[in-house]
Amino acid sequence: MNSYVLRYYFIHTEEEDRKTLVGTAHLSIIFLNVVILVLAFLLMPSIIEHYQIHVPWNPYFRLAFVINFLDCLSIIPMVVYRVRQEALKFVALGISRTILTVLLTLYLVVNLKRGLLGTFQAQLYVLIPYSIIYFLVIQHYGKWRINWNYVKEGLTFCAPLIPGVICYQMLSVSDRVILERNVGMDQLGIYNVACQMALVLNIVIQSGYRAIEPELFRRYGKEGFFSFIKKTQNLFFSAIYIGAFALCLFSQEVFYVMTSEAFHGGYLLVPALIIGVIMTGQNVIYSGILQGEKRTKIIGLSTIVGAAVSVTVNIIFIPRFGVYAAATASAVSYFVMNTILFKAMTYPGKSMIRETILVLLIPGLSYILFLMLGEVSIIGITIKLVALGLYVFMVCRVLNVDLSHAKSYLIKKD
């Protein structure tokens, strides 16, 4: 529904229609999550008991469902700030909630010794007052009524994405599930640590796309849209590729400083894992363009195919190649997804060859330098910095990005 509001907000030009759209989407999300919450309270205790799930309904699952419900109240208010380009309010609301949650979690877990329960309670205690803030945002920018034409329009737009969302979750967790049954806990631990490091790039990708998405939908169908997309895509991809290469190059130093000796070898997994993360960055741009074209069925189909590829590759190759097979499966599945999306896009001047070469250079050069340099050293860090500089120069030339103009481009969006 958040994608629906982002796409259709700019189609409506009257403020009254926009407020009705916001209110309809918000009330629809509330209704759906009330149904989920009621079903959970009625059915989950019996399901947990029947399947002998070790995590109890009370308090953990019960708190998790309540937290999920309250968290859903934030979706449309945060979208409102994005489409209205009120970046300060968006950042202030998001960061303040995160900081409060972290501080309260530390207090409950460390000071009061509440363990896992403390992490759930911290989220709940912060979400309760923030739910009031979200209510006030909708009160100001929306109408508390449902337009059934908007509901029908929204479901038509969103329904094709739902199977894809489910498959995306399968794609995200299938590697851990299969690894758990085929490798030792030491290998699984190293894999998880490497995944967390690669996740840093994914956070940057998602944050960057949230800034781009409203502008993409606002400009869709207008003169100069394809020029805007090409410039934005090249700049966005350049930032991802350069960030990914830096993360890979210096992953050895990060593991050496931040982890125990048993995990030091985990840096070798980062270049393999980073490919899949980079391709999620490409994926969000391609998906955004297709959402602008209202072709959400293609997005859902690509995710279903990607999940099928990921699960298949993991099942076949993890027993033989372990954690490296899991990392490769992610890259292969996202490459298949991106190829489907790329083929479906209709804008002129689209390219995938240059981008693919730049992506493949990241793990290739990283492993060559790891092999040549060996242990962490000042000389090694210096050589890596030089390699990073050369790669930055190459990316900017290949994608025709002028770094001196990047800041003004982002501010003016011209």
Short mmCIF file of C-alpha atoms in Angstrom, two decimals:
data_model
loop_
_atom_site.label_atom_id
_atom_site.label_comp_id
_atom_site.label_asym_id
_atom_site.label_seq_id
_atom_site.Cartn_x
_atom_site.Cartn_y
_atom_site.Cartn_z
CA MET A 1 0.00 0.00 0.00
CA ASN A 2 2.89 2.38 0.58
CA SER A 3 3.99 1.85 -3.04
CA TYR A 4 0.41 2.55 -4.15
CA VAL A 5 0.34 5.88 -2.29
CA LEU A 6 3.77 6.82 -3.60
CA ARG A 7 2.69 6.11 -7.17
CA TYR A 8 -0.80 7.65 -7.13
CA TYR A 9 -0.22 10.66 -4.88
CA PHE A 10 1.22 12.61 -7.80
CA ILE A 11 -1.55 11.53 -10.17
CA HIS A 12 -4.08 13.36 -8.00
CA THR A 13 -3.67 17.13 -8.24
CA GLU A 14 -6.41 18.21 -5.82
CA GLU A 15 -5.40 18.35 -2.15
CA GLU A 16 -8.75 16.89 -1.07
CA ASP A 17 -8.18 13.82 -3.28
CA ARG A 18 -4.69 13.38 -1.90
CA LYS A 19 -5.97 13.51 1.67
CA THR A 20 -8.62 10.92 0.86
CA LEU A 21 -5.97 8.70 -0.73
CA VAL A 22 -3.79 8.94 2.39
CA GLY A 23 -6.71 8.23 4.72
CA THR A 24 -7.99 5.32 2.65
CA ALA A 25 -4.58 3.63 2.55
CA HIS A 26 -4.01 4.13 6.27
CA LEU A 27 -7.44 2.81 7.27
CA SER A 28 -7.02 -0.18 4.92
CA ILE A 29 -3.73 -1.09 6.59
CA ILE A 30 -5.33 -0.74 10.04
CA PHE A 31 -8.25 -2.99 9.04
CA LEU A 32 -6.01 -5.70 7.55
CA ASN A 33 -3.74 -5.72 10.58
CA VAL A 34 -6.65 -5.84 13.03
CA VAL A 35 -7.75 -9.02 11.22
CA ILE A 36 -4.22 -10.44 11.46
CA LEU A 37 -3.99 -9.52 15.15
CA VAL A 38 -7.35 -11.13 16.01
CA LEU A 39 -6.53 -14.32 14.10
CA ALA A 40 -3.13 -14.49 15.80
CA PHE A 41 -4.64 -14.23 19.29
CA LEU A 42 -7.28 -16.85 18.42
CA LEU A 43 -5.12 -19.39 16.58
CA MET A 44 -1.43 -18.97 17.44
CA PRO A 45 -1.51 -20.41 20.99
CA SER A 46 -2.98 -23.66 19.66
CA ILE A 47 -0.57 -23.75 16.71
CA ILE A 48 2.44 -23.24 19.00
CA GLU A 49 1.24 -25.99 21.33
CA HIS A 50 0.39 -28.41 18.50
CA TYR A 51 3.75 -28.07 16.75
CA GLN A 52 5.68 -27.89 20.05
CA ILE A 53 7.38 -24.62 19.14
CA HIS A 54 9.92 -23.81 21.83
CA VAL A 55 9.25 -20.05 21.82
CA PRO A 56 6.11 -19.52 23.96
CA TRP A 57 3.06 -17.50 22.88
CA ASN A 58 3.14 -15.49 26.10
CA PRO A 59 5.01 -13.19 26.16
CA TYR A 60 7.10 -13.41 22.97
CA PHE A 61 4.71 -14.12 20.12
CA ARG A 62 1.97 -12.05 21.78
CA LEU A 63 4.26 -9.04 22.05
CA ALA A 64 5.59 -9.58 18.51
CA PHE A 65 2.10 -9.39 16.97
CA VAL A 66 1.17 -6.28 18.98
CA ILE A 67 4.46 -4.63 17.99
CA ASN A 68 3.85 -5.54 14.35
CA PHE A 69 0.39 -3.96 14.48
CA LEU A 70 1.66 -0.71 16.01
CA ASP A 71 4.60 -0.61 13.61
CA CYS A 72 2.22 -0.79 10.64
CA LEU A 73 0.67 2.48 11.80
CA SER A 74 3.91 4.22 10.78
CA ILE A 75 3.84 3.18 7.12
CA ILE A 76 1.58 5.83 5.57
CA PRO A 77 2.65 8.74 7.83
CA MET A 78 6.27 8.15 6.78
CA VAL A 79 5.19 7.95 3.12
CA VAL A 80 3.37 11.29 3.51
CA TYR A 81 6.59 13.00 4.55
CA ARG A 82 8.39 11.44 1.57
CA VAL A 83 5.86 12.47 -1.09
CA ARG A 84 5.63 15.97 0.40
CA GLN A 85 9.46 16.10 0.44
CA GLU A 86 9.54 17.05 4.12
CA ALA A 87 12.89 15.40 4.69
CA LEU A 88 13.59 16.99 8.08
CA LYS A 89 10.38 15.63 9.62
CA PHE A 90 10.95 12.20 8.01
CA VAL A 91 14.51 11.94 9.33
CA ALA A 92 13.63 13.37 12.76
CA LEU A 93 10.77 10.92 13.29
CA GLY A 94 12.76 7.90 12.08
CA ILE A 95 16.02 8.65 13.88
CA SER A 96 14.40 9.69 17.16
CA ARG A 97 12.40 6.47 17.29
CA THR A 98 15.53 4.41 16.55
CA ILE A 99 17.62 6.19 19.21
CA LEU A 100 14.91 5.85 21.86
CA THR A 101 14.49 2.16 21.06
CA VAL A 102 18.23 1.50 21.33
CA LEU A 103 18.57 3.42 24.61
CA LEU A 104 15.53 1.75 26.18
CA THR A 105 16.71 -1.67 24.99
CA LEU A 106 20.09 -1.11 26.62
CA TYR A 107 18.42 -0.03 29.86
CA LEU A 108 16.02 -2.98 30.01
CA VAL A 109 18.54 -5.60 28.89
CA VAL A 110 21.70 -4.38 30.62
CA ASN A 111 20.43 -2.54 33.70
CA LEU A 112 17.25 -4.48 34.47
CA LYS A 113 18.56 -7.83 33.14
CA ARG A 114 15.37 -8.62 31.20
CA GLY A 115 17.18 -10.33 28.33
CA LEU A 116 15.23 -11.06 25.15
CA LEU A 117 12.00 -9.90 26.77
CA GLY A 118 13.57 -6.48 27.25
CA THR A 119 14.11 -6.05 23.50
CA PHE A 120 10.41 -6.71 22.85
CA GLN A 121 9.30 -4.42 25.67
CA ALA A 122 11.56 -1.60 24.46
CA GLN A 123 9.99 -1.68 21.00
CA LEU A 124 6.48 -1.72 22.47
CA TYR A 125 7.05 1.11 24.96
CA VAL A 126 8.48 3.36 22.22
CA LEU A 127 5.80 2.51 19.66
CA ILE A 128 2.89 3.44 21.96
CA PRO A 129 3.66 7.21 22.10
CA TYR A 130 4.81 7.21 18.47
CA SER A 131 1.44 5.75 17.45
CA ILE A 132 -0.11 8.98 18.74
CA ILE A 133 2.30 10.98 16.57
CA TYR A 134 1.37 8.87 13.52
CA PHE A 135 -2.33 9.52 14.28
CA LEU A 136 -1.68 13.27 14.33
CA VAL A 137 0.18 13.11 11.01
CA ILE A 138 -2.79 11.41 9.34
CA GLN A 139 -5.14 13.86 11.07
CA HIS A 140 -3.23 16.73 9.48
CA TYR A 141 -2.48 15.34 6.01
CA GLY A 142 -5.31 12.85 5.47
CA LYS A 143 -9.04 12.26 5.76
CA TRP A 144 -10.44 9.62 8.09
CA ARG A 145 -12.65 8.03 5.46
CA ILE A 146 -12.46 5.23 2.92
CA ASN A 147 -12.95 5.74 -0.79
CA TRP A 148 -13.85 2.30 -2.14
CA ASN A 149 -12.65 3.19 -5.63
CA TYR A 150 -9.23 3.89 -4.13
CA VAL A 151 -9.36 0.58 -2.24
CA LYS A 152 -10.11 -1.30 -5.46
CA GLU A 153 -7.43 0.64 -7.34
CA GLY A 154 -4.91 0.01 -4.55
CA LEU A 155 -5.62 -3.73 -4.38
CA THR A 156 -5.30 -4.00 -8.16
CA PHE A 157 -1.93 -2.26 -7.94
CA CYS A 158 -0.67 -4.12 -4.86
CA ALA A 159 -2.06 -7.67 -5.21
CA PRO A 160 0.54 -8.78 -7.81
CA LEU A 161 3.28 -7.71 -5.37
CA ILE A 162 2.07 -9.92 -2.50
CA PRO A 163 3.32 -13.30 -3.84
CA GLY A 164 6.59 -11.57 -4.62
CA VAL A 165 6.89 -10.26 -1.06
CA ILE A 166 6.32 -13.77 0.33
CA CYS A 167 8.90 -15.19 -2.08
CA TYR A 168 11.33 -12.41 -1.16
CA GLN A 169 11.13 -13.55 2.46
CA MET A 170 11.84 -17.12 1.30
CA LEU A 171 14.78 -15.84 -0.71
CA SER A 172 16.10 -13.98 2.35
CA VAL A 173 15.97 -16.87 4.83
CA SER A 174 16.33 -20.04 2.73
CA ASP A 175 20.13 -19.93 2.87
CA ARG A 176 20.19 -19.85 6.71
CA VAL A 177 17.64 -22.67 7.00
CA ILE A 178 19.52 -24.95 4.60
CA LEU A 179 22.95 -24.01 5.99
CA GLU A 180 21.83 -24.88 9.51
CA ARG A 181 21.27 -28.47 8.38
CA ASN A 182 24.45 -28.85 6.35
CA VAL A 183 27.33 -26.92 7.98
CA GLY A 184 28.75 -26.60 11.47
CA MET A 185 27.77 -23.85 13.88
CA ASP A 186 31.19 -22.22 13.48
CA GLN A 187 30.68 -21.82 9.73
CA LEU A 188 27.11 -20.63 10.22
CA GLY A 189 28.33 -18.05 12.75
CA ILE A 190 30.99 -16.72 10.35
CA TYR A 191 28.39 -16.56 7.57
CA ASN A 192 26.00 -14.55 9.76
CA VAL A 193 28.72 -12.08 10.76
CA ALA A 194 29.69 -11.58 7.09
CA CYS A 195 25.99 -11.10 6.23
CA GLN A 196 25.68 -8.40 8.88
CA MET A 197 28.62 -6.56 7.38
CA ALA A 198 27.14 -6.76 3.87
CA LEU A 199 23.84 -5.54 5.36
CA VAL A 200 25.45 -2.14 6.00
CA LEU A 201 25.41 -1.53 2.24
CA ASN A 202 21.80 -2.67 1.99
CA ILE A 203 20.75 -0.08 4.60
CA VAL A 204 22.42 2.63 2.51
CA ILE A 205 20.68 1.32 -0.63
CA GLN A 206 17.23 1.34 0.94
CA SER A 207 17.75 4.80 2.43
CA GLY A 208 18.95 6.18 -0.89
CA TYR A 209 16.04 4.72 -2.80
CA ARG A 210 13.51 6.12 -0.33
CA ALA A 211 14.84 9.56 -1.24
CA ILE A 212 14.66 8.85 -4.98
CA GLU A 213 11.30 7.04 -5.17
CA PRO A 214 8.89 9.97 -4.64
CA GLU A 215 10.76 12.06 -7.20
CA LEU A 216 10.66 9.15 -9.66
CA PHE A 217 6.87 8.90 -9.39
CA ARG A 218 6.39 12.68 -9.44
CA ARG A 219 8.30 13.00 -12.71
CA TYR A 220 6.89 9.87 -14.37
CA GLY A 221 5.20 10.62 -17.70
CA LYS A 222 6.53 14.17 -17.83
CA GLU A 223 9.04 15.68 -20.23
CA GLY A 224 12.62 14.84 -19.33
CA PHE A 225 11.68 11.75 -17.28
CA PHE A 226 14.01 9.38 -19.12
CA SER A 227 16.91 11.83 -18.85
CA PHE A 228 16.24 12.12 -15.10
CA ILE A 229 16.13 8.32 -14.72
CA LYS A 230 19.39 7.83 -16.59
CA LYS A 231 21.26 10.43 -14.50
CA THR A 232 19.73 9.21 -11.25
CA GLN A 233 20.40 5.55 -12.03
CA ASN A 234 24.04 6.19 -12.96
CA LEU A 235 24.64 8.25 -9.82
CA PHE A 236 22.84 5.74 -7.58
CA PHE A 237 24.65 2.75 -9.09
CA SER A 238 28.01 4.53 -8.87
CA ALA A 239 27.52 5.17 -5.15
CA ILE A 240 26.55 1.52 -4.59
CA TYR A 241 29.48 0.09 -6.58
CA ILE A 242 32.06 2.34 -4.94
CA GLY A 243 30.64 1.67 -1.47
CA ALA A 244 30.58 -2.08 -2.13
CA PHE A 245 34.19 -2.14 -3.32
CA ALA A 246 35.35 -0.15 -0.28
CA LEU A 247 33.42 -2.50 2.02
CA CYS A 248 35.00 -5.56 0.39
CA LEU A 249 38.55 -4.17 0.33
CA PHE A 250 38.58 -3.23 4.00
CA SER A 251 36.44 -6.09 5.32
CA GLN A 252 39.65 -7.85 6.36
CA GLU A 253 40.62 -4.94 8.61
CA VAL A 254 37.09 -4.66 10.04
CA PHE A 255 36.98 -8.38 10.91
CA TYR A 256 40.46 -8.15 12.42
CA VAL A 257 39.51 -5.23 14.70
CA MET A 258 35.85 -5.97 15.47
CA THR A 259 35.68 -9.77 15.83
CA SER A 260 37.44 -12.54 17.72
CA GLU A 261 40.15 -14.61 16.06
CA ALA A 262 37.70 -17.41 15.26
CA PHE A 263 35.81 -15.06 12.91
CA HIS A 264 38.78 -13.39 11.20
CA GLY A 265 38.44 -15.54 8.08
CA GLY A 266 34.89 -14.26 7.53
CA TYR A 267 36.13 -11.39 5.39
CA LEU A 268 36.62 -13.84 2.52
CA LEU A 269 32.84 -14.27 2.34
CA VAL A 270 32.06 -10.55 2.03
CA PRO A 271 32.93 -10.12 -1.69
CA ALA A 272 30.77 -13.13 -2.55
CA LEU A 273 27.86 -11.88 -0.45
CA ILE A 274 28.15 -8.30 -1.63
CA ILE A 275 27.12 -9.22 -5.21
CA GLY A 276 23.59 -10.07 -4.13
CA VAL A 277 23.39 -6.87 -2.08
CA ILE A 278 24.58 -4.74 -5.01
CA MET A 279 21.95 -6.31 -7.21
CA THR A 280 19.23 -5.37 -4.72
CA GLY A 281 20.28 -1.78 -5.44
CA GLN A 282 19.79 -2.35 -9.16
CA ASN A 283 16.56 -4.18 -8.38
CA VAL A 284 14.93 -1.25 -6.54
CA ILE A 285 15.55 1.12 -9.47
CA TYR A 286 14.20 -1.34 -12.06
CA SER A 287 11.21 -2.14 -9.83
CA GLY A 288 10.54 1.56 -9.27
CA ILE A 289 10.41 2.23 -13.02
CA LEU A 290 7.99 -0.67 -13.55
CA GLN A 291 5.82 0.55 -10.65
CA GLY A 292 5.72 3.90 -12.42
CA GLU A 293 4.44 2.03 -15.47
CA LYS A 294 1.92 0.23 -13.18
CA ARG A 295 3.32 -3.15 -14.28
CA THR A 296 3.52 -4.70 -10.83
CA LYS A 297 2.79 -8.21 -12.13
CA ILE A 298 6.28 -8.32 -13.67
CA ILE A 299 7.82 -7.39 -10.30
CA GLY A 300 5.91 -10.16 -8.52
CA LEU A 301 6.84 -12.70 -11.21
CA SER A 302 10.54 -11.81 -11.06
CA THR A 303 10.61 -12.27 -7.27
CA ILE A 304 8.86 -15.64 -7.49
CA VAL A 305 11.36 -16.84 -10.10
CA GLY A 306 14.27 -15.45 -8.05
CA ALA A 307 13.09 -17.24 -4.91
CA ALA A 308 12.73 -20.52 -6.83
CA VAL A 309 16.27 -20.16 -8.21
CA SER A 310 17.68 -19.31 -4.76
CA VAL A 311 16.06 -22.28 -3.00
CA THR A 312 17.06 -24.67 -5.82
CA VAL A 313 20.71 -23.55 -5.89
CA ASN A 314 20.92 -23.67 -2.09
CA ILE A 315 19.48 -27.19 -1.88
CA ILE A 316 21.75 -28.55 -4.62
CA PHE A 317 25.05 -26.85 -3.81
CA ILE A 318 25.14 -26.05 -0.07
CA PRO A 319 25.74 -29.70 0.96
CA ARG A 320 28.80 -29.71 -1.30
CA PHE A 321 30.18 -26.15 -1.15
CA GLY A 322 28.76 -24.83 2.13
CA VAL A 323 28.62 -21.10 2.86
CA TYR A 324 30.09 -20.08 -0.50
CA ALA A 325 27.20 -21.80 -2.27
CA ALA A 326 24.76 -19.78 -0.15
CA ALA A 327 26.50 -16.53 -1.09
CA THR A 328 26.52 -17.50 -4.78
CA ALA A 329 22.84 -18.45 -4.69
CA SER A 330 21.92 -14.93 -3.62
CA ALA A 331 23.90 -13.39 -6.48
CA VAL A 332 22.48 -15.77 -9.08
CA SER A 333 18.88 -15.31 -7.96
CA TYR A 334 19.09 -11.51 -7.99
CA PHE A 335 20.80 -11.58 -11.39
CA VAL A 336 17.87 -13.61 -12.76
CA MET A 337 15.37 -11.21 -11.15
CA ASN A 338 17.14 -8.13 -12.51
CA THR A 339 17.35 -9.63 -16.01
CA ILE A 340 13.57 -10.16 -16.03
CA LEU A 341 12.94 -6.60 -14.81
CA PHE A 342 15.48 -5.13 -17.22
CA LYS A 343 13.94 -6.87 -20.21
CA ALA A 344 10.48 -5.62 -19.18
CA MET A 345 11.51 -1.94 -18.90
CA THR A 346 10.74 0.22 -21.91
CA TYR A 347 12.84 3.34 -21.48
CA PRO A 348 15.46 4.18 -24.15
CA GLY A 349 19.18 3.94 -23.55
CA LYS A 350 18.91 1.25 -20.88
CA SER A 351 22.07 -0.77 -20.30
CA MET A 352 23.09 -3.83 -18.31
CA ILE A 353 26.44 -4.86 -19.82
CA ARG A 354 28.51 -1.99 -18.36
CA GLU A 355 26.86 -2.42 -14.98
CA THR A 356 27.47 -6.17 -14.90
CA ILE A 357 31.18 -5.75 -15.73
CA LEU A 358 31.61 -3.12 -12.98
CA VAL A 359 29.88 -5.41 -10.47
CA LEU A 360 31.97 -8.47 -11.36
CA LEU A 361 35.17 -6.45 -10.97
CA ILE A 362 34.37 -5.93 -7.27
CA PRO A 363 34.81 -9.53 -6.06
CA GLY A 364 37.43 -10.25 -8.75
CA LEU A 365 39.76 -7.41 -7.71
CA SER A 366 39.05 -7.97 -4.01
CA TYR A 367 40.12 -11.62 -4.07
CA ILE A 368 43.21 -10.80 -6.16
CA LEU A 369 44.30 -8.19 -3.61
CA PHE A 370 43.52 -10.51 -0.66
CA LEU A 371 45.73 -13.17 -2.27
CA MET A 372 48.56 -10.75 -3.03
CA LEU A 373 48.62 -8.82 0.25
CA GLY A 374 48.01 -11.53 2.83
CA GLU A 375 47.83 -10.26 6.42
CA VAL A 376 46.68 -6.79 7.50
CA SER A 377 49.43 -4.18 7.11
CA ILE A 378 49.98 -0.46 6.48
CA ILE A 379 51.35 -1.24 3.00
CA GLY A 380 48.30 -3.36 2.26
CA ILE A 381 45.91 -0.59 3.36
CA THR A 382 47.79 1.90 1.16
CA ILE A 383 47.56 -0.37 -1.88
CA LYS A 384 43.85 -0.90 -1.24
CA LEU A 385 43.27 2.86 -1.09
CA VAL A 386 45.01 3.26 -4.45
CA ALA A 387 42.92 0.45 -5.92
CA LEU A 388 39.76 2.10 -4.58
CA GLY A 389 40.75 5.43 -6.16
CA LEU A 390 41.33 3.78 -9.53
CA TYR A 391 38.00 2.00 -9.31
CA VAL A 392 36.21 5.29 -8.48
CA PHE A 393 37.81 6.86 -11.57
CA MET A 394 36.75 3.90 -13.72
CA VAL A 395 33.14 3.93 -12.48
CA CYS A 396 32.77 7.66 -13.06
CA ARG A 397 34.13 7.36 -16.60
CA VAL A 398 32.09 4.32 -17.55
CA LEU A 399 28.82 5.64 -16.12
CA ASN A 400 29.55 9.25 -17.09
CA VAL A 401 29.24 10.60 -13.54
CA ASP A 402 30.81 13.93 -12.58
CA LEU A 403 31.39 13.81 -8.81
CA SER A 404 31.80 17.60 -8.65
CA HIS A 405 28.20 17.98 -9.85
CA ALA A 406 26.72 15.14 -7.80
CA LYS A 407 25.86 17.29 -4.78
CA SER A 408 24.14 20.02 -6.79
CA TYR A 409 22.31 17.39 -8.83
CA LEU A 410 20.92 15.74 -5.72
CA ILE A 411 19.79 19.07 -4.28
CA LYS A 412 18.25 20.53 -7.43
CA LYS A 413 17.14 17.22 -9.02
CA ASP A 414 17.61 18.74 -12.47
#
